[in-house]
Every structure is written in structure tokens, then in C-alpha cells.
């Protein structure tokens, strides 16, 4: 079972990503996901301290703690977790900053479900 954390301050975005992941699960059940959600970077960091995730989908612009700072902190505690930035911020500076701080890739919003 793969443990996944979806981090976004917008509940609709979390629902969309969860639905996309659940749609991916083949009917024969060879892959299963345990999906948790966090509404901001602070929650994400706290959750990652309590549970080891395989994959984190991280929004960039959030209240309390943004995705860049959360990524740095999570990466500092767990160098093996795969972090994918998912954000509507579509400027090269933010993309470069989150990638330099530990995210492996960047997916722009709105997420194209066919590509996802």
C-alpha cells in the first residue's frame, strides 16, 4: 500500500487529486493507496512527522506555511519521500525555488487529469 499526502488549502483541489488517484487504482487491486489530506504546510509537516509517506502532492501558495517551506522541512526529515509540486503559480521563479528545495517535479493547475 502506497501512502500519499495531498496538501492544498483548496478543498476542491484536494478532492480532484484524490479522485484522480482513486481512478488510477486497477480493479484487480494490485495497487492500493492510503490517502491523507492537509490544508496547509504546517499540517503537512506535522503529518509527515507522524507517518512516513511515499508521495506528497504539495501546493505552493498556502496560509500558515507555504509549500516551499513545508517541502524544505519535510525533505530535511525524510530525504526519500517523493514530493511533487502542484500549483497554479505559473512563474519560473517559484517553480525553480520549490524544485531547488526538494520537490522532484512540478504539475501546473488546473491539473490535466489525462496527463496526470
One Martini backbone bead per residue (centre of mass of N, CA, C, O) as a GRO file, in nm:
protein
  116
    1UNK     BB    1   0.095   0.038   0.024
    2UNK     BB    2   0.043   0.368  -0.058
    3UNK     BB    3   0.147   0.675   0.081
    4UNK     BB    4  -0.058   0.974   0.064
    5UNK     BB    5  -0.019   1.336   0.032
    6UNK     BB    6  -0.249   1.610   0.027
    7UNK     BB    7  -0.160   1.960  -0.039
    8UNK     BB    8  -0.428   2.200   0.018
    9UNK     BB    9  -0.637   2.483   0.070
   10UNK     BB   10  -0.821   2.349  -0.150
   11UNK     BB   11  -1.065   2.121  -0.145
   12UNK     BB   12  -1.116   2.073  -0.451
   13UNK     BB   13  -0.822   1.990  -0.515
   14UNK     BB   14  -0.818   1.743  -0.330
   15UNK     BB   15  -1.052   1.593  -0.463
   16UNK     BB   16  -0.930   1.570  -0.747
   17UNK     BB   17  -0.675   1.409  -0.670
   18UNK     BB   18  -0.815   1.175  -0.534
   19UNK     BB   19  -0.982   1.085  -0.779
   20UNK     BB   20  -0.740   1.032  -0.966
   21UNK     BB   21  -0.613   0.812  -0.787
   22UNK     BB   22  -0.861   0.621  -0.763
   23UNK     BB   23  -0.880   0.573  -1.074
   24UNK     BB   24  -0.596   0.423  -1.100
   25UNK     BB   25  -0.703   0.185  -0.966
   26UNK     BB   26  -0.714  -0.125  -1.019
   27UNK     BB   27  -0.947  -0.376  -0.998
   28UNK     BB   28  -0.743  -0.608  -0.892
   29UNK     BB   29  -0.560  -0.458  -0.657
   30UNK     BB   30  -0.235  -0.420  -0.698
   31UNK     BB   31  -0.311  -0.125  -0.606
   32UNK     BB   32  -0.278   0.088  -0.313
   33UNK     BB   33  -0.425   0.360  -0.121
   34UNK     BB   34  -0.322   0.599   0.132
   35UNK     BB   35  -0.514   0.892   0.186
   36UNK     BB   36  -0.419   1.216   0.272
   37UNK     BB   37  -0.490   1.545   0.425
   38UNK     BB   38  -0.390   1.895   0.378
   39UNK     BB   39  -0.435   2.265   0.423
   40UNK     BB   40  -0.119   2.293   0.499
   41UNK     BB   41   0.212   2.300   0.580
   42UNK     BB   42   0.190   2.244   0.881
   43UNK     BB   43   0.025   1.986   0.861
   44UNK     BB   44   0.223   1.832   0.681
   45UNK     BB   45   0.464   1.826   0.872
   46UNK     BB   46   0.316   1.683   1.104
   47UNK     BB   47   0.231   1.429   0.943
   48UNK     BB   48   0.525   1.346   0.855
   49UNK     BB   49   0.619   1.294   1.154
   50UNK     BB   50   0.398   1.046   1.196
   51UNK     BB   51   0.421   0.967   0.879
   52UNK     BB   52   0.519   0.765   0.613
   53UNK     BB   53   0.561   0.879   0.294
   54UNK     BB   54   0.581   0.831  -0.058
   55UNK     BB   55   0.376   1.079  -0.132
   56UNK     BB   56   0.369   1.438  -0.225
   57UNK     BB   57   0.125   1.684  -0.277
   58UNK     BB   58   0.229   2.033  -0.338
   59UNK     BB   59   0.146   2.326  -0.266
   60UNK     BB   60   0.249   2.661  -0.254
   61UNK     BB   61  -0.002   2.849  -0.191
   62UNK     BB   62  -0.032   2.904   0.164
   63UNK     BB   63  -0.123   2.911   0.468
   64UNK     BB   64   0.118   2.958   0.734
   65UNK     BB   65   0.259   2.745   0.512
   66UNK     BB   66   0.431   2.699   0.253
   67UNK     BB   67   0.548   2.468   0.021
   68UNK     BB   68   0.847   2.536   0.038
   69UNK     BB   69   0.888   2.507   0.344
   70UNK     BB   70   0.763   2.227   0.373
   71UNK     BB   71   0.959   2.083   0.186
   72UNK     BB   72   1.214   2.139   0.345
   73UNK     BB   73   1.123   1.997   0.610
   74UNK     BB   74   1.053   1.721   0.499
   75UNK     BB   75   1.328   1.666   0.362
   76UNK     BB   76   1.493   1.683   0.632
   77UNK     BB   77   1.341   1.414   0.749
   78UNK     BB   78   1.279   1.291   0.433
   79UNK     BB   79   1.477   1.206   0.160
   80UNK     BB   80   1.267   0.981   0.009
   81UNK     BB   81   1.039   1.147  -0.049
   82UNK     BB   82   0.795   1.223  -0.284
   83UNK     BB   83   0.777   1.551  -0.436
   84UNK     BB   84   0.492   1.726  -0.575
   85UNK     BB   85   0.417   2.001  -0.740
   86UNK     BB   86   0.092   2.182  -0.713
   87UNK     BB   87   0.029   2.472  -0.922
   88UNK     BB   88  -0.080   2.802  -1.024
   89UNK     BB   89   0.199   2.887  -1.017
   90UNK     BB   90   0.341   3.031  -1.334
   91UNK     BB   91   0.649   3.072  -1.241
   92UNK     BB   92   0.983   3.016  -1.260
   93UNK     BB   93   1.072   3.094  -0.973
   94UNK     BB   94   0.889   2.899  -0.807
   95UNK     BB   95   0.967   2.641  -0.947
   96UNK     BB   96   1.268   2.656  -0.882
   97UNK     BB   97   1.246   2.676  -0.573
   98UNK     BB   98   1.101   2.403  -0.515
   99UNK     BB   99   1.314   2.226  -0.659
  100UNK     BB  100   1.560   2.326  -0.479
  101UNK     BB  101   1.381   2.224  -0.202
  102UNK     BB  102   1.286   1.898  -0.305
  103UNK     BB  103   1.135   1.877  -0.552
  104UNK     BB  104   1.088   1.672  -0.840
  105UNK     BB  105   0.819   1.822  -0.940
  106UNK     BB  106   0.578   1.988  -1.175
  107UNK     BB  107   0.226   2.074  -1.157
  108UNK     BB  108  -0.013   2.232  -1.317
  109UNK     BB  109  -0.274   2.449  -1.282
  110UNK     BB  110  -0.483   2.283  -1.402
  111UNK     BB  111  -0.527   1.955  -1.393
  112UNK     BB  112  -0.448   1.708  -1.621
  113UNK     BB  113  -0.586   1.405  -1.602
  114UNK     BB  114  -0.467   1.257  -1.849
  115UNK     BB  115  -0.168   1.313  -1.760
  116UNK     BB  116  -0.184   1.227  -1.452
   0.00000   0.00000   0.00000
